[in-house]
XYZ file of N, CA, C and O in Angstrom:
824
model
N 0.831 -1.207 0.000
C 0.000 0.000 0.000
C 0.866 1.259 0.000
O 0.712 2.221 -0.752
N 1.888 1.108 1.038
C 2.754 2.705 0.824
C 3.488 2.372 -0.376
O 4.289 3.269 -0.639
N 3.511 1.445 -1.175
C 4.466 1.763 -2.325
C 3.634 2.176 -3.136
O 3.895 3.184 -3.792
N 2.605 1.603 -3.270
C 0.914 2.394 -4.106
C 1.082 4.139 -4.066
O 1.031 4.967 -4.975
N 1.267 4.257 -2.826
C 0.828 5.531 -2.862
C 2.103 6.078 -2.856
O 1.832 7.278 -2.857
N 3.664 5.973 -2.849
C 4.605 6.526 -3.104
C 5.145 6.440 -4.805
O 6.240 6.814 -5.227
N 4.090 5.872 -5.544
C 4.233 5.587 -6.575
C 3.150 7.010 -7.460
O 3.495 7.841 -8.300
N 1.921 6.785 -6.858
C 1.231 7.832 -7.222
C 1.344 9.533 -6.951
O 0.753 10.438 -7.540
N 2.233 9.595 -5.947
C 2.414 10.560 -5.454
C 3.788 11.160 -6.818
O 3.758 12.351 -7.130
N 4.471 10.567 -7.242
C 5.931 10.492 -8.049
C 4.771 10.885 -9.477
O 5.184 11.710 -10.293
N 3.804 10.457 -9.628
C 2.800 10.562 -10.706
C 2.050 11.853 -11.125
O 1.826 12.410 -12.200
N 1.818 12.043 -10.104
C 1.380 13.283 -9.755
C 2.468 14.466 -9.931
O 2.248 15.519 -10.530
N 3.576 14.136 -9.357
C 4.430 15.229 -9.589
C 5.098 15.528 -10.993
O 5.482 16.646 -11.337
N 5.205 14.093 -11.944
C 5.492 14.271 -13.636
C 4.896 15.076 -14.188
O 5.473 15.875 -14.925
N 3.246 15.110 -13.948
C 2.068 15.531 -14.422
C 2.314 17.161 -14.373
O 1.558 17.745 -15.149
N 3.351 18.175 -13.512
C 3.096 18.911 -13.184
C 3.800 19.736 -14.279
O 5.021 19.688 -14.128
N 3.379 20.540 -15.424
C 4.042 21.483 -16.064
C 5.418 21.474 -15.902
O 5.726 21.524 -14.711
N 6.231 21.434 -16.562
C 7.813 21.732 -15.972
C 8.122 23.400 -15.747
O 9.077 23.878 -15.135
N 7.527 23.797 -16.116
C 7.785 25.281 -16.285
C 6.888 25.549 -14.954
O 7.405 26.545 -14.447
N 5.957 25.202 -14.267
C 5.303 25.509 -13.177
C 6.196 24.824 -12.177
O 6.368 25.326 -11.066
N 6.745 23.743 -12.517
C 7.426 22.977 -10.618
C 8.773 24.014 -10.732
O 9.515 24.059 -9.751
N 9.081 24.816 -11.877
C 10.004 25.800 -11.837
C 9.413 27.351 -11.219
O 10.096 28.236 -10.705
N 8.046 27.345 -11.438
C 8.032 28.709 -11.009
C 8.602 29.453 -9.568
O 9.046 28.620 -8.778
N 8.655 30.588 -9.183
C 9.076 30.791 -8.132
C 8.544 32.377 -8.248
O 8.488 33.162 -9.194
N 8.113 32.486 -6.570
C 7.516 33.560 -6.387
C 8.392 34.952 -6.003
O 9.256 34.789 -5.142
N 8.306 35.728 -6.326
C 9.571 37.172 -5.346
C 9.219 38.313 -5.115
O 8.580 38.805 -6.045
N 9.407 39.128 -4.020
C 8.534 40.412 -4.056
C 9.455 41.606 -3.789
O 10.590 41.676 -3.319
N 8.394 42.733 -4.349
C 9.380 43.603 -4.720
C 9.209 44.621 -3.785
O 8.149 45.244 -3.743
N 10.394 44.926 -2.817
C 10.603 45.823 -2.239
C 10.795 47.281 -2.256
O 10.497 47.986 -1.292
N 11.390 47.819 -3.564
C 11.484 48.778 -3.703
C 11.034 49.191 -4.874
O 10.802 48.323 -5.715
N 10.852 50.306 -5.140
C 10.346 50.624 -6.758
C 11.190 52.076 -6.956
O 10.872 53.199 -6.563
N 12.208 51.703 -7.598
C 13.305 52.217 -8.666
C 12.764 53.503 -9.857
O 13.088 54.691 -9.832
N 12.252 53.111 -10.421
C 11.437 53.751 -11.270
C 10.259 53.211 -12.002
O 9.472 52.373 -11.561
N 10.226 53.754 -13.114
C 8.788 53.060 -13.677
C 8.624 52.055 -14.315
O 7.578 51.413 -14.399
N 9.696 51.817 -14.845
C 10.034 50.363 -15.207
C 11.591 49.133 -14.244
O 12.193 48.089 -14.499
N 11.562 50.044 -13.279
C 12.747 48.988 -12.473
C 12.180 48.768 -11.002
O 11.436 49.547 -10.407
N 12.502 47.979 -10.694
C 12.457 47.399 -9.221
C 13.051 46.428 -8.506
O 13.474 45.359 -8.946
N 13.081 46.865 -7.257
C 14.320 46.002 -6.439
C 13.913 44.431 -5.662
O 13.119 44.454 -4.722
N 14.226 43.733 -5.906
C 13.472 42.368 -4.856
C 13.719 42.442 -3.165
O 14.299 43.277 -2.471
N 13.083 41.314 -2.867
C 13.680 41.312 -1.115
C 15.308 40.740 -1.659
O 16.075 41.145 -0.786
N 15.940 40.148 -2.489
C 16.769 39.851 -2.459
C 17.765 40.556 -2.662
O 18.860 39.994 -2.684
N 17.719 41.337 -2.774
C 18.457 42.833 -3.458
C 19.008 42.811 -4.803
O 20.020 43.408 -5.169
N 17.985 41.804 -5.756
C 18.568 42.031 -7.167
C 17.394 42.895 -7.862
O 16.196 42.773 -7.608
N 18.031 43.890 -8.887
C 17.395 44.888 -9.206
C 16.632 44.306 -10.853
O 17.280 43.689 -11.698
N 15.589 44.575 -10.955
C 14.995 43.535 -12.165
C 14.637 44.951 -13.528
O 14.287 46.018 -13.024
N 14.680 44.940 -14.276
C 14.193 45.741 -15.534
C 13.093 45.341 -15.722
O 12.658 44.489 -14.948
N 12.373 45.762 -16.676
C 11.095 45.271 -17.056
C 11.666 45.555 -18.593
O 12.127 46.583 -19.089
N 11.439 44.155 -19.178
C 11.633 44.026 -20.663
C 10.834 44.848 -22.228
O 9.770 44.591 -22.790
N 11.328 45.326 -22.371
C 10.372 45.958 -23.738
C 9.677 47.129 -22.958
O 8.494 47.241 -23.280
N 9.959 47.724 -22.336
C 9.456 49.002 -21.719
C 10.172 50.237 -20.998
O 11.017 50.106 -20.113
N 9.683 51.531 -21.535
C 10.645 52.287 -21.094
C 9.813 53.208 -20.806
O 8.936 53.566 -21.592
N 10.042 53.864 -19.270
C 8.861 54.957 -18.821
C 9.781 56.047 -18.804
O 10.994 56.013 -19.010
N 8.847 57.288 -18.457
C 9.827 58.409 -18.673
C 10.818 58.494 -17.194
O 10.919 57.816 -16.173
N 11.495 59.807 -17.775
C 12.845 59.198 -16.789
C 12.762 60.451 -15.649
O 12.281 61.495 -16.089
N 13.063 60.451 -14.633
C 12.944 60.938 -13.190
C 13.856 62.082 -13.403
O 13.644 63.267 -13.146
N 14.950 61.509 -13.938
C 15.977 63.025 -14.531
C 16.521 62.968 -15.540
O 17.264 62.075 -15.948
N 16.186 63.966 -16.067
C 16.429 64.049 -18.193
C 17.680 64.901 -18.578
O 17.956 65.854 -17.851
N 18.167 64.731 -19.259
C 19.095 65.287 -19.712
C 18.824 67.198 -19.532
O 19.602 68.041 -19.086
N 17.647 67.332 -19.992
C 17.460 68.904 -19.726
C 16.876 69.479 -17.715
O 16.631 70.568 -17.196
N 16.886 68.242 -17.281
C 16.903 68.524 -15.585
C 15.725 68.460 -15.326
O 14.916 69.063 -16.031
N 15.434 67.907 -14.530
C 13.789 67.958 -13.812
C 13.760 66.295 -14.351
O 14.566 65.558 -14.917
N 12.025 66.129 -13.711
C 11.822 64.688 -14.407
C 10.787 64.681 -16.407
O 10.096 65.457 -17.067
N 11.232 63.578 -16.506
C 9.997 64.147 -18.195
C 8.423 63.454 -17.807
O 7.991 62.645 -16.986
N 8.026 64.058 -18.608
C 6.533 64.029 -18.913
C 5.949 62.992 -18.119
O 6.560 61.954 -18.371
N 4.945 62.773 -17.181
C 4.469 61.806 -17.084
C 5.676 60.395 -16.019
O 5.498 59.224 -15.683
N 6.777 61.362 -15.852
C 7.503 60.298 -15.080
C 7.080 60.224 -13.543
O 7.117 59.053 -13.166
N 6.729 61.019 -12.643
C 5.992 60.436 -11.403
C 4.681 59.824 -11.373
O 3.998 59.574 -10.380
N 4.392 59.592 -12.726
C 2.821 58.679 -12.475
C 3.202 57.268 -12.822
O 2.742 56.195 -12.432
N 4.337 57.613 -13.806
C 4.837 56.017 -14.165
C 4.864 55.304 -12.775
O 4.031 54.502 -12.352
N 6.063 55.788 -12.111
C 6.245 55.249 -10.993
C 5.274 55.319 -9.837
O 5.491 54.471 -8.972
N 4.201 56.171 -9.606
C 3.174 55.707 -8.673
C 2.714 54.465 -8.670
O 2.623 53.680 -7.727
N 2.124 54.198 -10.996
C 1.507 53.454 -10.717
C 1.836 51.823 -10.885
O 1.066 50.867 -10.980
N 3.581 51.912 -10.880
C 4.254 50.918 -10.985
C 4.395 50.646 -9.462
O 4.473 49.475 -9.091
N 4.437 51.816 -8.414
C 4.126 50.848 -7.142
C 2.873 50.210 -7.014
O 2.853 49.070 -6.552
N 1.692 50.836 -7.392
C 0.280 50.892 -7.170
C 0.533 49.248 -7.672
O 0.135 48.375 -6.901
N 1.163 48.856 -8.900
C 1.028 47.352 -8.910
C 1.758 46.352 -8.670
O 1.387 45.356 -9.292
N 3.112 46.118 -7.688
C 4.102 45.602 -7.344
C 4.746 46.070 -6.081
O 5.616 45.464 -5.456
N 4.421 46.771 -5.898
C 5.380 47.259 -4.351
C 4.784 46.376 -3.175
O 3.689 46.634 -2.675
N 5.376 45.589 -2.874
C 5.771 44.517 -1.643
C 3.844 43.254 -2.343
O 2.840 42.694 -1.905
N 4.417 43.486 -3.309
C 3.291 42.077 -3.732
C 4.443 41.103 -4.179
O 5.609 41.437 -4.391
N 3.894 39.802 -4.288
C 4.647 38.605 -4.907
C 4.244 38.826 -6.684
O 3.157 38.998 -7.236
N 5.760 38.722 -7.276
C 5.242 38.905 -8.347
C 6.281 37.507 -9.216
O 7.311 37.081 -8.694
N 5.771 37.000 -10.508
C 6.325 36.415 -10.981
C 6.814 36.901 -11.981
O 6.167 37.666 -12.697
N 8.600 36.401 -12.342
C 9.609 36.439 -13.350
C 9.501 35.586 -14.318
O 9.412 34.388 -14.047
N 9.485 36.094 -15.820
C 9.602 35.270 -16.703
C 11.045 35.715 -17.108
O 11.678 36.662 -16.642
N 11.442 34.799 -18.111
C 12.899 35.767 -18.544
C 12.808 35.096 -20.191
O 11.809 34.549 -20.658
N 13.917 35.270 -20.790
C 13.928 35.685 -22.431
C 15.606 35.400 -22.882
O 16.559 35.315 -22.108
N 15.615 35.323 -23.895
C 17.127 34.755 -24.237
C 18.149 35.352 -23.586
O 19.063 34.754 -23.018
N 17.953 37.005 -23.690
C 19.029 37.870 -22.293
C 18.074 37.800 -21.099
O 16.859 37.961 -20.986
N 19.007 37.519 -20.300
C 18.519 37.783 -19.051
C 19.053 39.015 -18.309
O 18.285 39.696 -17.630
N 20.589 39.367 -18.446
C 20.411 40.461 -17.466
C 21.132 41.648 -18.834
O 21.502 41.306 -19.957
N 21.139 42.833 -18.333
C 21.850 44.128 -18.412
C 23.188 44.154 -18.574
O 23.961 43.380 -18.008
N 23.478 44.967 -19.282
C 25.214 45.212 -19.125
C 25.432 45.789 -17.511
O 26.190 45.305 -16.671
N 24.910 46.469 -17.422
C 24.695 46.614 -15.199
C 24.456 45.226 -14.181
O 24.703 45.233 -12.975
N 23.995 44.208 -14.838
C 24.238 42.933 -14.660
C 22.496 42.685 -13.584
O 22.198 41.858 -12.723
N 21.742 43.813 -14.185
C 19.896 43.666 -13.597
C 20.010 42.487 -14.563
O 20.787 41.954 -15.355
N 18.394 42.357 -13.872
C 17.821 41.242 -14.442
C 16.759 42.075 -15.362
O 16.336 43.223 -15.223
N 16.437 40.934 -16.502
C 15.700 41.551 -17.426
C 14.715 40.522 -17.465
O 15.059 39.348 -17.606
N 13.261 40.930 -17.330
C 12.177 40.224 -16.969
C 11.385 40.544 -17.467
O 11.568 41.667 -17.937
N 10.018 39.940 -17.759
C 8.098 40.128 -17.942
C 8.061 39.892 -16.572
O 8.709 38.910 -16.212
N 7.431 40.575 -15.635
C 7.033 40.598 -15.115
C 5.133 40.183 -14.630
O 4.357 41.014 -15.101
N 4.608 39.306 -13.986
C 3.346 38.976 -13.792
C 3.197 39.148 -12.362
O 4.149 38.850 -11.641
N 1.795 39.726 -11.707
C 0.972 39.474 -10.755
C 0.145 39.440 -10.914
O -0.418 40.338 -11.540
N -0.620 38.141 -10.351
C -1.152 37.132 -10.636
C -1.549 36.580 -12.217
O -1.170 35.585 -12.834
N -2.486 37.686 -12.580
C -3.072 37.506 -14.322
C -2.908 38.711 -14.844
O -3.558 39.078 -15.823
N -1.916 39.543 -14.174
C -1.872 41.138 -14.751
C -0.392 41.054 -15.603
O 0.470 40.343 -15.086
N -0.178 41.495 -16.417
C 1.126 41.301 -17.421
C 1.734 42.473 -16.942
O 1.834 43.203 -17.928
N 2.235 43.097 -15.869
C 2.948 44.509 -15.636
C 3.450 45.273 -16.948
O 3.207 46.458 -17.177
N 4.174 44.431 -17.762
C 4.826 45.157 -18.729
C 4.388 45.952 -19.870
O 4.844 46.993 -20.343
N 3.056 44.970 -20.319
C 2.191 45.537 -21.336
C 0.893 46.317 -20.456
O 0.059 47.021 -21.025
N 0.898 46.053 -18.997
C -0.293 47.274 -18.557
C 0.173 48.515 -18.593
O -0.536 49.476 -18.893
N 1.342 48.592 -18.307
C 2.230 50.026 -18.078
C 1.904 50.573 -18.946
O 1.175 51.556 -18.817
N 2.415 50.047 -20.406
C 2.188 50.320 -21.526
C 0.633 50.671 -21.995
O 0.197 51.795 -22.245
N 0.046 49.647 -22.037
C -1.498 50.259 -22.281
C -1.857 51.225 -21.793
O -2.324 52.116 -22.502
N -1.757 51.370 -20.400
C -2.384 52.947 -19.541
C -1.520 54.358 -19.475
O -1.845 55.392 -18.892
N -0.254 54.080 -20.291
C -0.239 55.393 -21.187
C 0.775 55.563 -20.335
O 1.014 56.767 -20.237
N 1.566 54.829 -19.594
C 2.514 55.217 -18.204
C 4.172 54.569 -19.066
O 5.177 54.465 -18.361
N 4.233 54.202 -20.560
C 5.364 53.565 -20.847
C 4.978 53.471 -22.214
O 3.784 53.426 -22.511
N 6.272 53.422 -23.452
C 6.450 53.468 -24.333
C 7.001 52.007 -24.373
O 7.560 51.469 -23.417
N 6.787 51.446 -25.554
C 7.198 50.029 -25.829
C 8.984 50.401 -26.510
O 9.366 51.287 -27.274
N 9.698 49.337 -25.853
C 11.013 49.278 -26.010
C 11.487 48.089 -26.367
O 12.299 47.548 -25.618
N 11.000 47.317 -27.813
C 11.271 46.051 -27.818
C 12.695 46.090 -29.241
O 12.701 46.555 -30.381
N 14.061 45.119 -28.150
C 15.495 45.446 -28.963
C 15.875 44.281 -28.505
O 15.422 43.620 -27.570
N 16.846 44.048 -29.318
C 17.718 42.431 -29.110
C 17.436 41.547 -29.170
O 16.728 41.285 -30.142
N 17.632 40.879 -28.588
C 16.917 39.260 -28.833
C 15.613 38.858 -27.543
O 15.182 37.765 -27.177
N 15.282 40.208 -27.124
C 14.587 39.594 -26.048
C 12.824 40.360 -26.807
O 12.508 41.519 -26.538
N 11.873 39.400 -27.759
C 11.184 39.918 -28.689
C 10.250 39.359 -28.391
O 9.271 39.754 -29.024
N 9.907 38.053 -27.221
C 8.710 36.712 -26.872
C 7.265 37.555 -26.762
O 6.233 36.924 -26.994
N 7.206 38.536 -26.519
C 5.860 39.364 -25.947
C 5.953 40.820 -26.890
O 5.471 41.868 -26.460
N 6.730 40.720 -28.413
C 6.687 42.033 -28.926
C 5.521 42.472 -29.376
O 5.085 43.623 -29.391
N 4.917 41.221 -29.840
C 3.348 41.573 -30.505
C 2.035 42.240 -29.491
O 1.100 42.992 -29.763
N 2.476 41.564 -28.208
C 1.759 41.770 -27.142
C 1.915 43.674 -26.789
O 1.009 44.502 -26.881
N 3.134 43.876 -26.450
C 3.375 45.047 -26.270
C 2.890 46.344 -27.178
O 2.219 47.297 -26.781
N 3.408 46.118 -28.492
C 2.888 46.821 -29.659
C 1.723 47.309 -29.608
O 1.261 48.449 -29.570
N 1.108 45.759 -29.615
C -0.789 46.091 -29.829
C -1.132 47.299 -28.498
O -1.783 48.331 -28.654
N -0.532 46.855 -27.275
C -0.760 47.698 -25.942
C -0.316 49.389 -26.529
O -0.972 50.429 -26.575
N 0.706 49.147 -26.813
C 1.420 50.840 -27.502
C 0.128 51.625 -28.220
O -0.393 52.728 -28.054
N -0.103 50.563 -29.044
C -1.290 51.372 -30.695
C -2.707 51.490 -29.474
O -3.330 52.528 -29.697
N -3.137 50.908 -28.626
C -4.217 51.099 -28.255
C -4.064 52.469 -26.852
O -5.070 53.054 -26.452
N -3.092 52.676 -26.463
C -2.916 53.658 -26.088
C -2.873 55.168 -26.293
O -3.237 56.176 -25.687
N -2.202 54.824 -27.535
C -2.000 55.892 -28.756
C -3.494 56.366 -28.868
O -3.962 57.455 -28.536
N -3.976 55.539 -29.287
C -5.383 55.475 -30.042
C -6.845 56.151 -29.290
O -7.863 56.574 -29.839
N -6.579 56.082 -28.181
C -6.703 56.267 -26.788
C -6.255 58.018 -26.208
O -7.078 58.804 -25.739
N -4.950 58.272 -26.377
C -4.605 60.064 -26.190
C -4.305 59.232 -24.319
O -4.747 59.927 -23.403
N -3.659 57.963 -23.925
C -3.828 57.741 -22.714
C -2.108 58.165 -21.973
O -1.061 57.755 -22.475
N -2.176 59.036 -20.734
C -0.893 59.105 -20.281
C -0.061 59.969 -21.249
O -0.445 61.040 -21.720
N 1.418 59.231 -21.547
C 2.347 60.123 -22.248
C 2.093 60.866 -23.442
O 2.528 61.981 -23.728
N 0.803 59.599 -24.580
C 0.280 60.248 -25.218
C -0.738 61.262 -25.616
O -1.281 61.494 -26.696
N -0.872 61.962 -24.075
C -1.838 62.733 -24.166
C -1.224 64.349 -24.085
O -1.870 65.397 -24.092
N -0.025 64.187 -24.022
C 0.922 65.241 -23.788
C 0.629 66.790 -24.738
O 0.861 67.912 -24.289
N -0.021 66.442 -26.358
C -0.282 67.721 -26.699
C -1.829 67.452 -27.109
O -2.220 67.694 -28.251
N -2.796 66.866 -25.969
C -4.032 66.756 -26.025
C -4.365 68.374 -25.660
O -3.811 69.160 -24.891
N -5.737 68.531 -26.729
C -5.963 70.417 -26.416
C -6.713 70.331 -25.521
O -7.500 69.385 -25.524
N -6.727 71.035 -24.728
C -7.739 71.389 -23.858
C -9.298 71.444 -24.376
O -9.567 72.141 -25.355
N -10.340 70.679 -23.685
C -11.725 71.241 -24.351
C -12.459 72.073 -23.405
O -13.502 72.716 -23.521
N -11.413 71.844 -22.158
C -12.943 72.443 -21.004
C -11.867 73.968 -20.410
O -10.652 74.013 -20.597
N -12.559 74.922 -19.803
C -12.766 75.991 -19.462
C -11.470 75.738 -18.208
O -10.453 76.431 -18.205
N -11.676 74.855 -17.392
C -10.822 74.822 -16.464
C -11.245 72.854 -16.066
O -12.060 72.212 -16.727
N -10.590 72.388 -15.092
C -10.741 71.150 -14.743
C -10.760 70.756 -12.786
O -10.223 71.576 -12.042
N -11.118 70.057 -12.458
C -11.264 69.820 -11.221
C -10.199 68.735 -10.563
O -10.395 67.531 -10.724
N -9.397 69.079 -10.035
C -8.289 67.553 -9.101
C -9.145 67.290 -7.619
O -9.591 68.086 -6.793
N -9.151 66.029 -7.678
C -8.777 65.656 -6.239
C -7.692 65.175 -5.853
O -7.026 64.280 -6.374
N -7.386 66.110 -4.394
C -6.410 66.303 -3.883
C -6.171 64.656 -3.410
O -5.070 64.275 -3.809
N -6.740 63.853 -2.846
C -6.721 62.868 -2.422
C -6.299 61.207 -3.366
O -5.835 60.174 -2.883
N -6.669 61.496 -4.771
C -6.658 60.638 -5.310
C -5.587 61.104 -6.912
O -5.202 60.610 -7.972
N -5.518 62.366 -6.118
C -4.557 62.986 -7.779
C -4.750 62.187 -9.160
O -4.007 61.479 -9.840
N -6.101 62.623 -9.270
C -6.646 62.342 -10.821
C -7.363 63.715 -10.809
O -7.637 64.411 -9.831
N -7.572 63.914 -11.955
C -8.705 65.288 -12.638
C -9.834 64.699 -13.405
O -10.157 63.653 -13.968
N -10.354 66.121 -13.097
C -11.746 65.894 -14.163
C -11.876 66.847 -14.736
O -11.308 67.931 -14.598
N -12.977 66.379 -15.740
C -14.012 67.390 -16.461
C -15.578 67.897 -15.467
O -16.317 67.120 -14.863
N -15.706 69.229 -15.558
C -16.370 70.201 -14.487
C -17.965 69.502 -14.027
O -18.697 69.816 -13.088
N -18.153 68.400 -15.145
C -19.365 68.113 -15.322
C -19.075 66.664 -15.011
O -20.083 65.995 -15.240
N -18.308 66.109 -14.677
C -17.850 64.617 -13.982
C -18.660 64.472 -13.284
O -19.070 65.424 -12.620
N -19.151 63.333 -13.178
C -20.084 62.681 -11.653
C -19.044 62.419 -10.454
O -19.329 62.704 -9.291
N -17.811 61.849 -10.834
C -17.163 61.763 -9.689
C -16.908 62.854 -8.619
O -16.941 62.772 -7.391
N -16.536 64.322 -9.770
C -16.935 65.433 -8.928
C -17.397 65.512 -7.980
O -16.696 65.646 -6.977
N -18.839 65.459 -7.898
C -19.833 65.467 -6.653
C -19.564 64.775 -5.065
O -20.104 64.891 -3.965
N -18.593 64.121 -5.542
C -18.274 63.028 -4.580
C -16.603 63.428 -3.900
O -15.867 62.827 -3.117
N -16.484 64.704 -4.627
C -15.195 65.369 -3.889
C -15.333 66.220 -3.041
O -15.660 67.360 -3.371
N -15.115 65.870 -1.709
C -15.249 67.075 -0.902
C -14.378 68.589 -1.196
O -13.383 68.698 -1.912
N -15.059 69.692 -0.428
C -14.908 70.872 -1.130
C -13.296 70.936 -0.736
O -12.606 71.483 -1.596
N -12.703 70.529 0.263
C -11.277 71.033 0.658
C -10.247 70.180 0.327
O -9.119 70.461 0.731
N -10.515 68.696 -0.663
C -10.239 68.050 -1.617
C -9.897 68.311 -3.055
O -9.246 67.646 -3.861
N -10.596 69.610 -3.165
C -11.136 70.002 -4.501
C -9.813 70.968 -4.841
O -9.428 71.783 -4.003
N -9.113 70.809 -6.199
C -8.125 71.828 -6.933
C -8.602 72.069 -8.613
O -9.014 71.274 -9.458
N -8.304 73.727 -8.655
C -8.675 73.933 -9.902
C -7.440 73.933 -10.902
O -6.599 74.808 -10.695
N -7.235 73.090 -11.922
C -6.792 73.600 -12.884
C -7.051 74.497 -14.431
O -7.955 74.131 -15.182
N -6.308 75.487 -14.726
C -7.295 76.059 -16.047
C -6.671 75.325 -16.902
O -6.537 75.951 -17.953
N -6.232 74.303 -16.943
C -5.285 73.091 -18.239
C -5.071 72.081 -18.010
O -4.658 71.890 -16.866
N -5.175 71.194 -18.676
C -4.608 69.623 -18.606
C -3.100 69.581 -18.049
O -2.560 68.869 -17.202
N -2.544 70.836 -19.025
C -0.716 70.157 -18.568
C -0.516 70.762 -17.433
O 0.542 70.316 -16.987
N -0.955 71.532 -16.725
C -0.822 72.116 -15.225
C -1.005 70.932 -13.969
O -0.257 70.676 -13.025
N -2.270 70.356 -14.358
C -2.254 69.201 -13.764
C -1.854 67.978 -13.383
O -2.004 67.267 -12.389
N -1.101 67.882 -14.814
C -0.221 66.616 -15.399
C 1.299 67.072 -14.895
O 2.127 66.211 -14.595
N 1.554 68.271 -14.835
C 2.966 68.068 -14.366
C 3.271 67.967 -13.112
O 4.440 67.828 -12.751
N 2.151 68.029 -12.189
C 2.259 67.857 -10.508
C 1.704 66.419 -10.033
O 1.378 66.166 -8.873
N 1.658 65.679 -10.922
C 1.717 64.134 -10.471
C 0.057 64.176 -10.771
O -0.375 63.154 -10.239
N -0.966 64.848 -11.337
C -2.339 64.113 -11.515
C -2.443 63.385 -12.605
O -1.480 63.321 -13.369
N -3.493 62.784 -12.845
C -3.699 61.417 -14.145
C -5.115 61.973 -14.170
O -5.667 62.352 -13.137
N -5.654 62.013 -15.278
C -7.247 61.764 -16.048
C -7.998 60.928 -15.770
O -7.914 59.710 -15.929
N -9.177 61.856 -15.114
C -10.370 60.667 -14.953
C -10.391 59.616 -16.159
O -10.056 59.888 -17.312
N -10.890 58.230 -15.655
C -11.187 57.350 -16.446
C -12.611 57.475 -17.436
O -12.874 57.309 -18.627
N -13.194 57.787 -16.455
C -14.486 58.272 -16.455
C -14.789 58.995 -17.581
O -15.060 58.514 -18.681
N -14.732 60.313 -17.253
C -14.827 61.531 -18.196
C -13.489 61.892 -19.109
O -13.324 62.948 -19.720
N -12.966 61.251 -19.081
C -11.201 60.832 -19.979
C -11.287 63.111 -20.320
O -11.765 63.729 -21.271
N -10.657 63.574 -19.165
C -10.642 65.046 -19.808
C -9.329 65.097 -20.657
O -9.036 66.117 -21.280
């Protein structure tokens, strides 16, 4: 009988994906920028095929849209378990690791990208998810979402932030209503708003 079941048990474990009895879980402690982050282990990981704007630019200050990258690259990885895929290179000439990144069913690399927080950066031999990324790029585009909304014209008169959730609206938003008054910031422009860390209602996409 225990060889029965030390037999089935060995059965069970063949059965198991090889690429799953390989997986391994790691979480990320720090968040680097909008596309980098640090593990508990202290190895610093890239995110493959993606490049957010950069914290300090050659002309000084950060560019466009670079503190939302990184909000909302903590908003989806900062001290969660996330899983590493990797690709023919694995690390950097800095000797990071170069990864797709997953938590749970969320693709980090191509969400960044879709929600307008990252430009697709697909070079070298690391190309497994280029189609994936792309399509994320064009529907962003397509969209005016994040970086590409940078010379979106203004349509409204002025716009509404909450202070609390640093997103904006349009004056006629429903979410509005639901901002308390000492919550409430006016902008007379999109890029006024956008350069102090707010993001666009989903909602009323101003």
């Amino acid at each position: 009988m225990l060889r029965r079941c030390v037999v089935l048990a060995l059965l069970a474990v063949l059965t198991i994906p090889f690429s799953a009895a390989l997986a391994k879980d790691y979480v990320v402690r720090k968040i680097i920028s909008g596309d980098t982050v640090q593990l508990e282990s202290g190895e610093v990981v890239r995110y493959i095929g993606v490049a957010t704007p950069g914290l300090n630019s050659k002309e000084g200050g950060a560019e466009f849209y670079a503190s939302q990258a990184v909000r909302y690259n903590k908003r989806l990885v900062f001290m969660k378990k996330v899983r590493l895929e990797f690709d023919t290179k694995k690390k950097d000439e800095k000797g990071n690791l170069l990864a797709y990144v997953f938590v749970k069913k969320t693709f980090v690399n191509a969400d960044l990208i879709r929600n307008g927080y990252a430009r697709e950066d697909v070079s070298g031999p690391n190309i497994k998810y280029r189609d994936a990324l792309l399509d994320a790029q064009r529907r962003a585009k397509a969209d005016d979402k994040g970086i590409w909304s940078e010379k979106k014209e203004d349509t409204e008169k002025y716009y509404i932030g909450n202070k609390r959730t640093s997103i904006f609206h349009r004056p006629a938003c429903k979410m509005v209503q639901a901002i308390p008054e000492k919550s409430k910031i006016i902008f007379h422009n999109r890029s006024d708003a956008i350069k102090i860390g707010y993001v666009p209602c989903k909602i009323c996409k101003p």
